[in-house]
Structure formats: structure tokens, C-alpha cells
Amino acid sequence: MKNKDAAQLLLKYRQGNCTEAELAMLESWYLNYNEAPLSELTPEVLDFARNKVWASLPVHQHKKTLRLWPMMAAAASAIIIVAAGLFFFQNTKKAETVKKSADFVKILPGGNKAVLTLADGSKISLTDVKEGSLANQSGVTITKTKDGQLVYQVNKSEVQKGGSIGYNTFSTPRGGKYEVNLPDGTKVILNAESSLKYPMVFAGNERKVELKGEAYFEVAYNKNMPFRVVSDHHTIEVLGTHFNVNAYDDEENIKTTLLEGKVKVSVDKGTSVVIKPGEQAIAGKSNIKVDEVNTDDIVAWTTDTFVFNNENLGSIMRKISRWYDVDVVCPPELAKMEFAGTISRQKNIKAVLKIMDMTETVHFKFEGRRITVMP
């Protein structure tokens, strides 16, 4: 792409008039440029980038919010989007922090990885096992589909003969994600470093599961058997709905976000709220706050996209740690900084951290799979 064409395309980008094809071209151009010397760019293009684009990126002194990438339409969410100023305005010496570590380059994105623990304690690695029938327990057949999902099929007559109902636990490691269809038809996508415990067959007057970590649920409707998700001090009750639960042990609160239907969220000490679509219940140990949110942002992880909406760096780095299976050290004073942006979770970790490094506000030191955030 010629510099003149680049400037024109950047102008369209700033005006919000780029097509998907042009956005893809812009990404390709950036990736090609990224290995080229800065001297190849003309003064005119540099002036455009610095004065018209870089200067427009907001930096708020009190909240320290840095807008790295503009939020784009869902159709373009699979493309890595970088604020136009970052295409040009970089400090090559400091960017070398990212380039030098050979170990760092080997850190790849997560993928479909999970372990199924059966009622008898035996474990099945869903990452390695081939498609087809995995187990048959007391009338319940567990199958791995061609596209990698886990599906339960229940023979009710055999189950009734079997007596007591056993429990399965479905868990993902750091760097893992997986989808399971529960015995009642409920669809669950489990995020990295998470686990879900559930009965092989739902019986009685409720469908109860236990969650650690984060999961997205599409609950099969059954008015006679409410579906309950229990996480630490927190319970969610629904009949049939779509919602997301973030209940990691290292997060301060448990967040329940509703996409469809109606959900009742309760904490152990008796406080409860009913939320409607577009709302998020943020539950502490004894209280619950309700906020309006962009639900597409909350569940973007299910389509392998990171969306940071004025999110503090501490939270961002915890997400990166879980998905890329790395250890992160982030000083408290830097953890409070806020960033906004969108990037594919299928990018190498190098692409994610390099963009933040280029803002010249934070930098990263790499020691194998250990990353330290520095000013």
C-alpha cells in the first residue's frame, strides 16, 4: 500500500467509513509495516498519524484510561483492530522488549481443552479423545461430537433401575475452553480455568449445578424444574434463559449477566435481585449491585474475542494469564490503569501485549512463562 493510499484509508477509518475489506487491508498493512523501518514513512503520513490520530486518543489523568483500539461492529470482531495512531507512532527501542524473548514467542492462544471426571472417579481428556461414545453410566451415554462438543443422552428406564444418581465434573485448564450439552439439553460453554459439577441425570424438583470460574449458559426451559447455578456464596435461579456467570476465586465479585429471559440472583445472607436482559448483577458476600452493560462485550470470549471496556489492567492481565497459561506479576499502582479495546483471542500473546507496550504507558518483562508488568 502506498503512503498516499494509507493516509486516505486512515482518514476513512477515522470517519468510521471503512468496509470490512478495507479493515482487513488496514490490518494486513500494519502487520507488514510492523517489521519495516520507521524511516520508510513520509513526513506527511507521520504528521497525519501524530496530529490527527494519536492526539485524539483520550488519556484521562485521574482514571488513566487509554483507548488502545476503537470498538468496532460485531462483523469485524474477528479482525485485530488497532487505533490508527499506533500504526505509525511507536518507540522501536521499547518495543524490542516484546521481540527479544524466544520463550515469549512460543506462548500460543488457548483452545478446546477439557477433562471429564466421571462418577467413578475416572478421567477422560476431551482434548485427546476421538469423536464418538466416551462412556455409558447407568443409562446415560456420553458422546463427543464431530465439532468437539460433549453431549449426554439419557435412557430414562435404565436410569430408574440404576438407583442413586452420580455426578460428573467438567473442567478446563488454563488455556482451555469447551462446550457441553447437559442431560436436560442445557448448553454450557466453559471458559479457561473453570469447572462445572452436575448430576448425570436431573431429578427431583430442581436442576442444580456448581460452577467455579466462568461459563455461558443457554438453559433448556422446564417450568417444573428451576435451573440453579451455585458458586461460593452466590445462587442463580432460572427457568430457561441465556446468561453468563463470572465466578473466579481471584475476582472480587461474582458477576451474572443476562442476555435473555429472567434471572434471580441471591447471596447467602438473604439479599436477592431479579435482573432483566442487558443487566449485570455484581454480587459481593452480602450485597448485590445491578448495572446496565453491553452483553455482547461480556460474552465476546465465547467467540474468542477479548473486549476491554475501560477495564483495569489487573483484570485484563488475569484474563490473559488464564487464556495463555502464563503467570503475571502486576504492581497495584499499574493494575488500576484502565484500557479499552478489542482483539482476537486467537492472536499470539505477542500481538496483544505489544500493542499495549506501544502506548508507552506500560511495558513487559518476560522470563519463560512469567510476565512482569512495568511502567
Tab-separated table of C-alpha atoms in Angstrom:
chain	number	residue	atom	x	y	z
A	1	MET	CA	0.000	0.000	0.000
A	2	LYS	CA	1.386	3.408	-0.957
A	3	ASN	CA	1.724	6.071	1.699
A	4	LYS	CA	-0.798	8.309	-0.065
A	5	ASP	CA	-3.323	5.460	-0.141
A	6	ALA	CA	-2.554	4.693	3.507
A	7	ALA	CA	-3.313	8.260	4.563
A	8	GLN	CA	-6.612	8.206	2.656
A	9	LEU	CA	-7.560	4.870	4.192
A	10	LEU	CA	-6.674	6.098	7.664
A	11	LEU	CA	-8.901	9.127	7.084
A	12	LYS	CA	-11.821	6.837	6.140
A	13	TYR	CA	-11.037	4.776	9.247
A	14	ARG	CA	-11.160	7.859	11.479
A	15	GLN	CA	-14.514	8.844	9.913
A	16	GLY	CA	-15.911	5.344	10.504
A	17	ASN	CA	-16.463	4.690	6.783
A	18	CYS	CA	-14.201	1.653	6.248
A	19	THR	CA	-15.669	-1.511	4.777
A	20	GLU	CA	-14.766	-4.944	6.185
A	21	ALA	CA	-12.402	-5.438	3.247
A	22	GLU	CA	-10.688	-2.124	3.965
A	23	LEU	CA	-10.364	-3.004	7.651
A	24	ALA	CA	-8.739	-6.287	6.655
A	25	MET	CA	-6.406	-4.394	4.304
A	26	LEU	CA	-5.525	-1.997	7.116
A	27	GLU	CA	-4.663	-4.918	9.385
A	28	SER	CA	-2.564	-6.570	6.691
A	29	TRP	CA	-0.770	-3.305	6.004
A	30	TYR	CA	0.007	-2.863	9.698
A	31	LEU	CA	1.354	-6.378	10.080
A	32	ASN	CA	3.580	-5.890	7.020
A	33	TYR	CA	4.711	-2.474	8.176
A	34	ASN	CA	5.446	-3.664	11.671
A	35	GLU	CA	8.695	-5.282	10.569
A	36	ALA	CA	9.695	-2.311	8.356
A	37	PRO	CA	11.895	0.609	9.466
A	38	LEU	CA	10.185	3.802	10.554
A	39	SER	CA	12.262	5.766	8.033
A	40	GLU	CA	10.234	4.399	5.127
A	41	LEU	CA	7.223	6.552	6.068
A	42	THR	CA	6.961	10.059	4.614
A	43	PRO	CA	6.777	13.159	6.855
A	44	GLU	CA	3.243	13.794	5.586
A	45	VAL	CA	1.975	10.443	6.766
A	46	LEU	CA	3.781	10.753	10.087
A	47	ASP	CA	2.263	14.203	10.625
A	48	PHE	CA	-1.162	12.798	9.856
A	49	ALA	CA	-0.716	9.959	12.315
A	50	ARG	CA	0.664	12.117	15.110
A	51	ASN	CA	-1.505	15.201	14.777
A	52	LYS	CA	-4.817	13.801	13.567
A	53	VAL	CA	-4.939	10.385	15.158
A	54	TRP	CA	-2.558	9.952	18.080
A	55	ALA	CA	-3.650	13.237	19.595
A	56	SER	CA	-7.266	12.080	19.512
A	57	LEU	CA	-6.660	9.061	21.753
A	58	PRO	CA	-8.014	10.036	25.192
A	59	VAL	CA	-5.767	9.790	28.230
A	60	HIS	CA	-7.568	10.822	31.436
A	61	GLN	CA	-5.173	11.750	34.180
A	62	HIS	CA	-7.420	10.730	37.050
A	63	LYS	CA	-8.641	7.365	35.771
A	64	LYS	CA	-5.680	6.750	33.463
A	65	THR	CA	-7.900	5.304	30.734
A	66	LEU	CA	-6.111	4.535	27.473
A	67	ARG	CA	-8.177	3.770	24.405
A	68	LEU	CA	-5.995	1.356	22.503
A	69	TRP	CA	-8.435	0.163	19.891
A	70	PRO	CA	-11.840	1.587	18.880
A	71	MET	CA	-14.842	-0.623	19.488
A	72	MET	CA	-15.988	-1.981	16.124
A	73	ALA	CA	-19.109	-3.702	14.785
A	74	ALA	CA	-19.525	-7.389	15.585
A	75	ALA	CA	-18.941	-8.292	11.943
A	76	ALA	CA	-15.379	-7.059	12.236
A	77	SER	CA	-14.693	-8.517	15.679
A	78	ALA	CA	-12.519	-11.311	14.305
A	79	ILE	CA	-10.067	-8.731	12.942
A	80	ILE	CA	-7.442	-7.224	15.189
A	81	ILE	CA	-8.306	-3.519	15.358
A	82	VAL	CA	-5.678	-1.009	16.406
A	83	ALA	CA	-6.200	2.741	16.832
A	84	ALA	CA	-4.726	4.309	13.722
A	85	GLY	CA	-2.031	6.252	15.522
A	86	LEU	CA	-0.462	3.013	16.657
A	87	PHE	CA	0.235	2.036	13.055
A	88	PHE	CA	2.953	4.670	12.950
A	89	PHE	CA	3.765	6.182	16.290
A	90	GLN	CA	5.970	3.708	18.111
A	91	ASN	CA	9.183	3.707	20.042
A	92	THR	CA	11.143	0.911	18.391
A	93	LYS	CA	13.648	0.556	21.221
A	94	LYS	CA	10.988	-0.059	23.848
A	95	ALA	CA	9.041	-2.324	21.503
A	96	GLU	CA	12.102	-4.575	21.486
A	97	THR	CA	11.045	-5.655	24.997
A	98	VAL	CA	8.485	-7.853	23.299
A	99	LYS	CA	10.637	-9.068	20.412
A	100	LYS	CA	13.691	-10.357	22.235
A	101	SER	CA	12.337	-13.283	24.231
A	102	ALA	CA	12.354	-16.564	22.325
A	103	ASP	CA	10.239	-18.194	25.054
A	104	PHE	CA	7.662	-15.442	24.753
A	105	VAL	CA	7.066	-16.108	21.052
A	106	LYS	CA	6.170	-19.740	21.861
A	107	ILE	CA	3.226	-18.725	24.051
A	108	LEU	CA	0.189	-19.532	21.911
A	109	PRO	CA	-3.539	-18.892	22.433
A	110	GLY	CA	-5.740	-21.360	24.278
A	111	GLY	CA	-8.105	-23.783	22.560
A	112	ASN	CA	-10.567	-26.646	23.078
A	113	LYS	CA	-9.140	-28.387	26.147
A	114	ALA	CA	-11.062	-30.063	28.959
A	115	VAL	CA	-11.180	-33.060	31.273
A	116	LEU	CA	-14.330	-35.004	32.174
A	117	THR	CA	-14.310	-36.682	35.587
A	118	LEU	CA	-16.892	-39.459	35.785
A	119	ALA	CA	-18.894	-40.565	38.814
A	120	ASP	CA	-16.464	-43.431	39.479
A	121	GLY	CA	-13.510	-41.011	39.583
A	122	SER	CA	-12.053	-41.949	36.200
A	123	LYS	CA	-10.922	-39.081	33.970
A	124	ILE	CA	-11.248	-38.577	30.210
A	125	SER	CA	-9.150	-35.964	28.397
A	126	LEU	CA	-11.539	-34.414	25.892
A	127	THR	CA	-8.573	-32.778	24.168
A	128	ASP	CA	-7.109	-36.095	23.039
A	129	VAL	CA	-10.074	-38.467	22.719
A	130	LYS	CA	-11.645	-39.081	19.309
A	131	GLU	CA	-15.279	-38.382	18.457
A	132	GLY	CA	-17.875	-40.994	19.355
A	133	SER	CA	-19.127	-42.656	22.539
A	134	LEU	CA	-16.925	-41.957	25.583
A	135	ALA	CA	-18.795	-43.686	28.413
A	136	ASN	CA	-22.054	-45.330	29.432
A	137	GLN	CA	-23.078	-44.977	33.077
A	138	SER	CA	-26.388	-46.302	34.425
A	139	GLY	CA	-28.357	-45.486	31.287
A	140	VAL	CA	-26.505	-42.269	30.422
A	141	THR	CA	-24.384	-42.241	27.261
A	142	ILE	CA	-21.732	-39.542	26.894
A	143	THR	CA	-20.631	-38.688	23.358
A	144	LYS	CA	-18.075	-36.371	21.799
A	145	THR	CA	-19.454	-34.874	18.572
A	146	LYS	CA	-17.575	-34.208	15.339
A	147	ASP	CA	-17.263	-30.498	16.203
A	148	GLY	CA	-15.871	-31.306	19.650
A	149	GLN	CA	-18.926	-30.807	21.876
A	150	LEU	CA	-19.808	-33.078	24.776
A	151	VAL	CA	-23.381	-34.467	24.637
A	152	TYR	CA	-25.411	-36.514	27.163
A	153	GLN	CA	-28.140	-38.945	26.076
A	154	VAL	CA	-30.399	-40.334	28.803
A	155	ASN	CA	-32.302	-43.631	28.741
A	156	LYS	CA	-34.889	-42.905	31.464
A	157	SER	CA	-35.952	-46.516	32.016
A	158	GLU	CA	-32.369	-47.647	32.631
A	159	VAL	CA	-31.695	-44.666	34.881
A	160	GLN	CA	-34.687	-45.507	37.073
A	161	LYS	CA	-33.378	-49.055	37.529
A	162	GLY	CA	-29.934	-47.825	38.478
A	163	GLY	CA	-30.835	-46.282	41.831
A	164	SER	CA	-28.607	-43.419	43.027
A	165	ILE	CA	-27.504	-40.755	40.539
A	166	GLY	CA	-23.810	-39.999	40.174
A	167	TYR	CA	-22.125	-36.674	39.437
A	168	ASN	CA	-19.752	-35.665	36.669
A	169	THR	CA	-17.295	-32.762	36.726
A	170	PHE	CA	-16.372	-30.973	33.544
A	171	SER	CA	-13.226	-28.807	33.868
A	172	THR	CA	-10.942	-26.698	31.690
A	173	PRO	CA	-7.277	-25.904	32.402
A	174	ARG	CA	-5.629	-22.536	31.939
A	175	GLY	CA	-5.534	-22.034	28.184
A	176	GLY	CA	-8.681	-24.114	27.669
A	177	LYS	CA	-12.326	-23.636	26.649
A	178	TYR	CA	-15.027	-26.230	25.931
A	179	GLU	CA	-18.743	-26.687	25.236
A	180	VAL	CA	-21.009	-29.273	26.860
A	181	ASN	CA	-24.684	-30.123	26.423
A	182	LEU	CA	-26.034	-31.225	29.799
A	183	PRO	CA	-28.509	-34.122	30.257
A	184	ASP	CA	-31.510	-31.709	30.153
A	185	GLY	CA	-30.352	-30.092	26.876
A	186	THR	CA	-28.818	-27.016	28.501
A	187	LYS	CA	-25.813	-25.701	26.589
A	188	VAL	CA	-22.775	-24.552	28.586
A	189	ILE	CA	-19.522	-23.023	27.320
A	190	LEU	CA	-16.801	-23.134	29.956
A	191	ASN	CA	-14.027	-20.533	29.888
A	192	ALA	CA	-10.400	-21.157	30.877
A	193	GLU	CA	-9.533	-22.457	34.372
A	194	SER	CA	-13.146	-23.302	35.230
A	195	SER	CA	-15.177	-26.315	36.355
A	196	LEU	CA	-18.823	-27.401	36.413
A	197	LYS	CA	-20.187	-30.191	38.617
A	198	TYR	CA	-23.603	-31.651	37.698
A	199	PRO	CA	-25.660	-34.854	38.041
A	200	MET	CA	-25.706	-37.336	35.179
A	201	VAL	CA	-29.495	-37.018	35.275
A	202	PHE	CA	-31.536	-34.139	36.690
A	203	ALA	CA	-34.185	-35.496	39.080
A	204	GLY	CA	-36.465	-34.102	41.769
A	205	ASN	CA	-37.739	-30.526	41.754
A	206	GLU	CA	-34.604	-28.666	40.596
A	207	ARG	CA	-31.625	-28.784	38.227
A	208	LYS	CA	-28.625	-27.786	40.310
A	209	VAL	CA	-25.039	-27.323	39.089
A	210	GLU	CA	-21.924	-25.994	40.828
A	211	LEU	CA	-19.631	-23.562	38.997
A	212	LYS	CA	-16.102	-22.372	39.608
A	213	GLY	CA	-14.697	-19.872	37.104
A	214	GLU	CA	-16.685	-18.545	34.157
A	215	ALA	CA	-19.399	-20.082	31.989
A	216	TYR	CA	-22.050	-19.060	29.483
A	217	PHE	CA	-25.402	-20.862	29.834
A	218	GLU	CA	-28.305	-21.414	27.461
A	219	VAL	CA	-30.749	-23.151	29.791
A	220	ALA	CA	-33.384	-25.526	28.416
A	221	TYR	CA	-36.844	-24.406	29.575
A	222	ASN	CA	-38.595	-26.512	32.213
A	223	LYS	CA	-41.165	-24.712	34.369
A	224	ASN	CA	-41.363	-27.631	36.807
A	225	MET	CA	-37.598	-27.798	37.453
A	226	PRO	CA	-35.848	-24.454	38.033
A	227	PHE	CA	-32.191	-24.413	36.971
A	228	ARG	CA	-29.826	-23.251	39.735
A	229	VAL	CA	-26.165	-22.311	39.441
A	230	VAL	CA	-24.339	-22.302	42.774
A	231	SER	CA	-20.993	-20.532	43.110
A	232	ASP	CA	-19.434	-19.959	46.521
A	233	HIS	CA	-21.854	-17.626	48.384
A	234	HIS	CA	-23.976	-16.981	45.308
A	235	THR	CA	-27.007	-18.685	43.700
A	236	ILE	CA	-28.676	-18.008	40.330
A	237	GLU	CA	-32.167	-19.360	39.665
A	238	VAL	CA	-33.814	-19.549	36.226
A	239	LEU	CA	-36.425	-21.486	34.287
A	240	GLY	CA	-34.959	-21.083	30.799
A	241	THR	CA	-32.675	-18.281	29.689
A	242	HIS	CA	-29.275	-17.169	28.348
A	243	PHE	CA	-26.772	-15.732	30.810
A	244	ASN	CA	-23.080	-15.511	31.695
A	245	VAL	CA	-21.523	-16.067	35.120
A	246	ASN	CA	-18.024	-14.905	36.090
A	247	ALA	CA	-17.166	-16.511	39.433
A	248	TYR	CA	-13.382	-16.836	39.550
A	249	ASP	CA	-11.840	-17.101	43.007
A	250	ASP	CA	-9.343	-14.324	42.242
A	251	GLU	CA	-12.043	-11.798	41.280
A	252	GLU	CA	-13.530	-9.532	43.943
A	253	ASN	CA	-17.182	-10.093	42.956
A	254	ILE	CA	-19.314	-12.647	41.127
A	255	LYS	CA	-20.909	-11.168	38.011
A	256	THR	CA	-24.081	-12.518	36.408
A	257	THR	CA	-25.040	-11.008	33.050
A	258	LEU	CA	-28.440	-11.683	31.476
A	259	LEU	CA	-28.945	-11.879	27.706
A	260	GLU	CA	-32.443	-13.403	27.515
A	261	GLY	CA	-35.212	-14.320	29.940
A	262	LYS	CA	-35.251	-13.575	33.668
A	263	VAL	CA	-32.805	-14.437	36.421
A	264	LYS	CA	-32.938	-14.233	40.209
A	265	VAL	CA	-29.555	-13.720	41.889
A	266	SER	CA	-29.141	-14.359	45.630
A	267	VAL	CA	-26.334	-14.287	48.186
A	268	ASP	CA	-26.137	-16.408	51.331
A	269	LYS	CA	-27.184	-13.640	53.711
A	270	GLY	CA	-30.602	-13.315	52.067
A	271	THR	CA	-30.163	-10.411	49.642
A	272	SER	CA	-31.595	-11.119	46.190
A	273	VAL	CA	-32.431	-9.258	42.977
A	274	VAL	CA	-34.202	-10.111	39.734
A	275	ILE	CA	-32.401	-8.798	36.658
A	276	LYS	CA	-33.660	-8.276	33.118
A	277	PRO	CA	-31.832	-8.610	29.774
A	278	GLY	CA	-28.985	-6.123	29.427
A	279	GLU	CA	-28.306	-6.016	33.165
A	280	GLN	CA	-25.450	-7.400	35.251
A	281	ALA	CA	-25.722	-8.361	38.925
A	282	ILE	CA	-22.444	-7.761	40.777
A	283	ALA	CA	-22.565	-9.780	43.982
A	284	GLY	CA	-20.296	-9.473	46.988
A	285	LYS	CA	-20.597	-11.698	50.040
A	286	SER	CA	-23.571	-9.786	51.469
A	287	ASN	CA	-24.744	-7.307	48.845
A	288	ILE	CA	-25.710	-7.096	45.167
A	289	LYS	CA	-25.431	-4.151	42.780
A	290	VAL	CA	-27.111	-4.037	39.348
A	291	ASP	CA	-25.586	-2.265	36.312
A	292	GLU	CA	-26.618	-1.929	32.695
A	293	VAL	CA	-23.987	-3.440	30.374
A	294	ASN	CA	-23.280	-4.284	26.750
A	295	THR	CA	-23.961	-8.021	26.794
A	296	ASP	CA	-22.078	-8.583	23.523
A	297	ASP	CA	-18.913	-7.365	25.282
A	298	ILE	CA	-19.455	-9.697	28.242
A	299	VAL	CA	-19.852	-12.872	26.165
A	300	ALA	CA	-17.278	-11.957	23.485
A	301	TRP	CA	-14.954	-14.594	24.990
A	302	THR	CA	-17.299	-17.341	23.716
A	303	THR	CA	-16.370	-16.305	20.134
A	304	ASP	CA	-12.682	-15.960	21.083
A	305	THR	CA	-12.546	-12.170	21.347
A	306	PHE	CA	-11.108	-10.005	24.116
A	307	VAL	CA	-13.219	-6.878	24.739
A	308	PHE	CA	-11.883	-4.410	27.297
A	309	ASN	CA	-14.346	-1.617	28.051
A	310	ASN	CA	-12.496	0.836	30.319
A	311	GLU	CA	-11.233	-2.225	32.174
A	312	ASN	CA	-8.441	-2.038	34.722
A	313	LEU	CA	-5.108	-3.581	33.802
A	314	GLY	CA	-5.228	-6.005	36.724
A	315	SER	CA	-8.402	-7.592	35.359
A	316	ILE	CA	-7.022	-7.618	31.802
A	317	MET	CA	-3.844	-9.384	32.864
A	318	ARG	CA	-5.816	-12.018	34.819
A	319	LYS	CA	-7.756	-12.806	31.626
A	320	ILE	CA	-4.517	-13.020	29.653
A	321	SER	CA	-2.996	-15.240	32.338
A	322	ARG	CA	-5.888	-17.725	32.173
A	323	TRP	CA	-6.167	-17.865	28.393
A	324	TYR	CA	-2.459	-18.067	27.555
A	325	ASP	CA	-1.499	-20.098	30.639
A	326	VAL	CA	1.109	-17.642	31.890
A	327	ASP	CA	1.970	-16.242	35.316
A	328	VAL	CA	1.597	-12.475	35.650
A	329	VAL	CA	3.036	-10.001	38.139
A	330	CYS	CA	1.257	-6.628	38.001
A	331	PRO	CA	2.102	-3.972	40.652
A	332	PRO	CA	-1.003	-2.472	42.358
A	333	GLU	CA	-0.286	1.037	41.086
A	334	LEU	CA	-0.311	-0.196	37.469
A	335	ALA	CA	-3.237	-2.585	37.975
A	336	LYS	CA	-5.559	0.408	38.423
A	337	MET	CA	-4.873	1.836	34.961
A	338	GLU	CA	-7.800	1.438	32.568
A	339	PHE	CA	-7.734	0.408	28.909
A	340	ALA	CA	-10.372	-0.014	26.221
A	341	GLY	CA	-10.129	-2.133	23.099
A	342	THR	CA	-10.971	-5.263	21.122
A	343	ILE	CA	-8.652	-8.004	19.880
A	344	SER	CA	-8.969	-11.644	18.821
A	345	ARG	CA	-8.100	-14.254	21.454
A	346	GLN	CA	-6.635	-16.330	18.626
A	347	LYS	CA	-3.741	-13.900	18.219
A	348	ASN	CA	-0.379	-14.846	19.670
A	349	ILE	CA	0.091	-13.236	23.078
A	350	LYS	CA	2.848	-11.204	21.442
A	351	ALA	CA	0.267	-9.273	19.420
A	352	VAL	CA	-1.850	-8.452	22.485
A	353	LEU	CA	0.934	-7.222	24.746
A	354	LYS	CA	2.931	-5.485	22.039
A	355	ILE	CA	0.067	-3.118	21.319
A	356	MET	CA	-0.127	-2.108	24.990
A	357	ASP	CA	3.657	-1.778	25.098
A	358	MET	CA	3.481	0.677	22.191
A	359	THR	CA	1.283	3.088	24.168
A	360	GLU	CA	4.448	3.871	26.185
A	361	THR	CA	2.463	3.658	29.435
A	362	VAL	CA	3.276	0.071	30.416
A	363	HIS	CA	5.936	-2.412	29.342
A	364	PHE	CA	6.521	-6.104	29.919
A	365	LYS	CA	9.422	-8.223	31.106
A	366	PHE	CA	9.414	-11.877	30.070
A	367	GLU	CA	11.011	-14.791	31.899
A	368	GLY	CA	9.786	-18.009	30.309
A	369	ARG	CA	6.048	-18.111	31.034
A	370	ARG	CA	6.274	-15.390	33.662
A	371	ILE	CA	5.337	-11.827	32.645
A	372	THR	CA	6.028	-8.783	34.799
A	373	VAL	CA	4.230	-5.506	34.082
A	374	MET	CA	6.470	-2.446	34.389
A	375	PRO	CA	5.947	1.345	33.996
